[in-house]
Short mmCIF file of C-alpha atoms in Angstrom, two decimals:
data_model
loop_
_atom_site.label_atom_id
_atom_site.label_comp_id
_atom_site.label_asym_id
_atom_site.label_seq_id
_atom_site.Cartn_x
_atom_site.Cartn_y
_atom_site.Cartn_z
CA MET A 763 76.30 -30.05 -16.47
CA LYS A 764 73.00 -29.84 -17.60
CA LYS A 765 72.22 -33.50 -16.21
CA ARG A 766 73.34 -32.89 -13.02
CA TYR A 767 71.61 -29.53 -12.30
CA PHE A 768 68.35 -30.78 -13.61
CA LEU A 769 68.52 -33.80 -11.89
CA GLU A 770 69.01 -30.95 -8.52
CA ALA A 771 66.04 -29.13 -10.15
CA SER A 772 64.27 -31.89 -9.92
CA ALA A 773 65.18 -32.91 -6.19
CA VAL A 774 64.03 -29.81 -4.97
CA LEU A 775 60.73 -29.76 -7.03
CA ALA A 776 60.03 -33.53 -5.51
CA GLY A 777 61.04 -32.25 -2.29
CA ALA A 778 58.61 -29.45 -1.97
CA ALA A 779 56.19 -31.28 -2.79
CA LEU A 780 56.57 -33.89 -0.17
CA LEU A 781 56.71 -30.86 2.36
CA SER A 782 53.27 -29.08 1.29
CA GLN A 783 51.48 -31.58 2.85
CA PHE A 784 53.53 -30.56 6.19
CA ILE A 785 53.13 -27.44 5.61
CA ASN A 786 49.38 -27.01 5.40
CA PRO A 787 48.38 -30.80 6.08
CA ARG A 788 44.89 -30.98 3.84
CA SER A 789 44.20 -34.66 4.07
CA GLU A 790 44.01 -33.98 8.19
CA ILE A 791 40.64 -32.31 7.22
CA VAL A 792 37.81 -34.67 8.37
CA THR A 793 34.45 -32.71 7.36
CA SER A 794 32.57 -35.63 8.84
CA SER A 795 33.73 -34.04 12.35
CA ASN A 796 31.92 -30.99 11.01
CA THR A 797 27.99 -31.03 13.06
CA GLU A 798 26.69 -28.09 10.66
CA PHE A 799 25.64 -30.57 7.83
CA GLU A 800 22.13 -32.74 7.79
CA VAL A 801 23.94 -35.41 7.08
CA THR A 802 26.68 -36.61 10.05
CA LYS A 803 28.45 -39.32 10.58
CA SER A 804 31.87 -40.92 12.11
CA GLU A 805 34.94 -41.68 10.44
CA ASP A 806 34.07 -45.56 10.96
CA GLU A 807 30.87 -45.32 9.40
CA TRP A 808 32.02 -43.27 6.73
CA ARG A 809 34.89 -46.05 5.68
CA SER A 810 32.10 -48.46 5.69
CA ILE A 811 29.99 -46.90 3.31
CA LEU A 812 32.34 -45.57 0.55
CA THR A 813 34.96 -47.22 -1.06
CA PRO A 814 39.16 -46.45 0.51
CA GLU A 815 39.48 -43.93 -2.67
CA GLN A 816 36.01 -42.51 -1.89
CA PHE A 817 36.34 -41.46 1.54
CA ARG A 818 40.37 -40.39 0.49
CA VAL A 819 38.07 -37.86 -1.72
CA LEU A 820 35.48 -37.58 0.13
CA ARG A 821 35.89 -37.30 3.85
CA LYS A 822 40.26 -36.24 3.01
CA HIS A 823 40.68 -33.66 0.84
CA GLY A 824 41.95 -35.80 -1.88
CA THR A 825 42.08 -35.88 -5.56
CA GLU A 826 41.81 -39.15 -8.26
CA ARG A 827 44.74 -39.29 -10.88
CA ALA A 828 43.46 -37.11 -13.60
CA PHE A 829 41.95 -39.28 -16.61
CA THR A 830 41.12 -42.30 -14.35
CA SER A 831 37.15 -41.50 -13.58
CA SER A 832 34.81 -43.72 -15.88
CA LEU A 833 32.34 -40.47 -15.17
CA ASP A 834 35.21 -38.23 -17.74
CA LYS A 835 33.85 -39.36 -20.65
CA GLN A 836 30.34 -40.02 -19.74
CA TYR A 837 27.48 -37.99 -21.39
CA ALA A 838 24.14 -39.50 -21.04
CA GLU A 839 21.40 -37.95 -19.70
CA GLY A 840 20.76 -38.06 -16.49
CA THR A 841 22.17 -36.50 -13.10
CA TYR A 842 25.54 -37.04 -10.61
CA LEU A 843 24.55 -37.31 -7.21
CA CYS A 844 27.10 -37.47 -4.26
CA ALA A 845 28.61 -40.28 -3.49
CA ALA A 846 28.42 -40.26 0.14
CA CYS A 847 24.47 -38.99 0.60
CA ASP A 848 22.98 -39.11 -2.55
CA LEU A 849 22.24 -35.39 -3.11
CA PRO A 850 21.82 -34.43 -6.77
CA LEU A 851 24.76 -31.84 -7.40
CA PHE A 852 24.75 -31.18 -11.28
CA LYS A 853 22.15 -31.93 -14.17
CA SER A 854 23.86 -33.63 -17.06
CA ASP A 855 23.10 -30.92 -19.69
CA THR A 856 25.63 -28.46 -17.92
CA LYS A 857 28.56 -30.98 -18.14
CA PHE A 858 30.90 -30.41 -20.80
CA ASN A 859 34.61 -31.58 -21.67
CA SER A 860 37.26 -29.44 -19.98
CA GLY A 861 40.46 -31.66 -21.16
CA THR A 862 41.13 -31.71 -17.92
CA GLY A 863 40.67 -35.76 -16.97
CA TRP A 864 37.84 -35.17 -14.47
CA PRO A 865 33.91 -34.61 -14.86
CA SER A 866 33.54 -30.80 -15.61
CA PHE A 867 30.31 -29.14 -14.78
CA PHE A 868 29.89 -25.40 -15.77
CA GLN A 869 26.99 -25.09 -13.14
CA PRO A 870 25.51 -27.43 -10.24
CA ILE A 871 21.93 -27.66 -9.15
CA GLU A 872 20.70 -24.98 -7.08
CA GLY A 873 21.44 -24.94 -3.65
CA ALA A 874 23.73 -28.81 -3.87
CA ILE A 875 26.63 -27.45 -3.17
CA ALA A 876 29.05 -25.16 -0.82
CA THR A 877 31.88 -23.81 -1.16
CA THR A 878 35.50 -22.33 1.42
CA VAL A 879 38.90 -21.67 0.44
CA ASP A 880 41.69 -23.56 0.05
CA ARG A 881 45.15 -22.54 0.54
CA SER A 882 46.97 -26.09 0.27
CA LEU A 883 49.50 -26.62 -2.40
CA PHE A 884 50.80 -23.06 -2.14
CA MET A 885 47.88 -21.29 -4.22
CA THR A 886 44.32 -21.06 -3.52
CA ARG A 887 41.89 -22.12 -5.14
CA ILE A 888 37.65 -22.26 -4.60
CA GLU A 889 36.58 -26.39 -2.97
CA VAL A 890 34.02 -27.50 -3.53
CA HIS A 891 31.67 -29.18 -0.70
CA CYS A 892 28.46 -31.35 -0.87
CA ARG A 893 26.07 -28.82 0.64
CA ARG A 894 24.30 -31.58 3.02
CA CYS A 895 26.87 -34.13 3.68
CA GLY A 896 30.25 -31.73 3.44
CA GLY A 897 32.24 -33.93 0.88
CA HIS A 898 34.72 -32.23 -0.92
CA LEU A 899 33.75 -32.33 -4.37
CA GLY A 900 36.65 -30.47 -6.56
CA HIS A 901 37.71 -27.16 -6.68
CA VAL A 902 35.89 -24.89 -9.31
CA PHE A 903 37.74 -22.46 -11.54
CA PRO A 904 36.63 -19.09 -13.50
CA ASP A 905 37.67 -20.89 -17.13
CA GLY A 906 34.62 -22.21 -18.05
CA PRO A 907 32.39 -22.52 -21.06
CA ALA A 908 29.04 -19.59 -21.51
CA PRO A 909 26.87 -18.97 -19.76
CA THR A 910 28.36 -19.15 -16.08
CA GLY A 911 32.22 -19.35 -17.27
CA GLN A 912 32.71 -21.56 -14.42
CA ARG A 913 34.45 -24.80 -14.12
CA TYR A 914 33.02 -27.15 -11.56
CA CYS A 915 36.26 -29.78 -12.07
CA MET A 916 34.75 -32.66 -10.00
CA ASN A 917 36.61 -35.75 -8.93
CA GLY A 918 34.85 -38.74 -10.38
CA VAL A 919 34.88 -40.60 -7.21
CA ALA A 920 33.01 -38.26 -5.19
CA LEU A 921 30.15 -38.75 -8.03
CA LYS A 922 27.52 -41.07 -8.74
CA PHE A 923 25.89 -41.07 -12.40
CA ILE A 924 22.03 -41.92 -12.70
CA PRO A 925 20.88 -42.46 -15.96
CA ALA A 926 17.14 -39.89 -16.73
#
């Protein structure tokens, strides 16, 4: 009996996860259509300069799988730039190991990012964008270390690391 309930519950959860993309289709949002950004390109132009995974994350608000980015464990001195427009976003001295599987920082470079409210996946989060091109970088959460208490949880494919 327990096995049947487990299978039914699993099917319901899987169905809810699949249906959530139709309830709030974030993947259909393309920030390149926003003309408020300094750097704007057509969808085809973005596709030509980004890898398919970068395009999915930066332009379609996707998320890379946890623990897949080489930048998660990168702790050398340097600067993290937007992979789409090369705007400096984070300094290495603000990076920390959050244990989440994504590169995490407690503070961006002043004026480098913009935020919006993300209500996808049945929750409300603060989404982080590159202020110059509008590329989706990740989310910010209020559970980071001092001095800010913030955790900027970024997609590694949305970033480019330049050693000091």
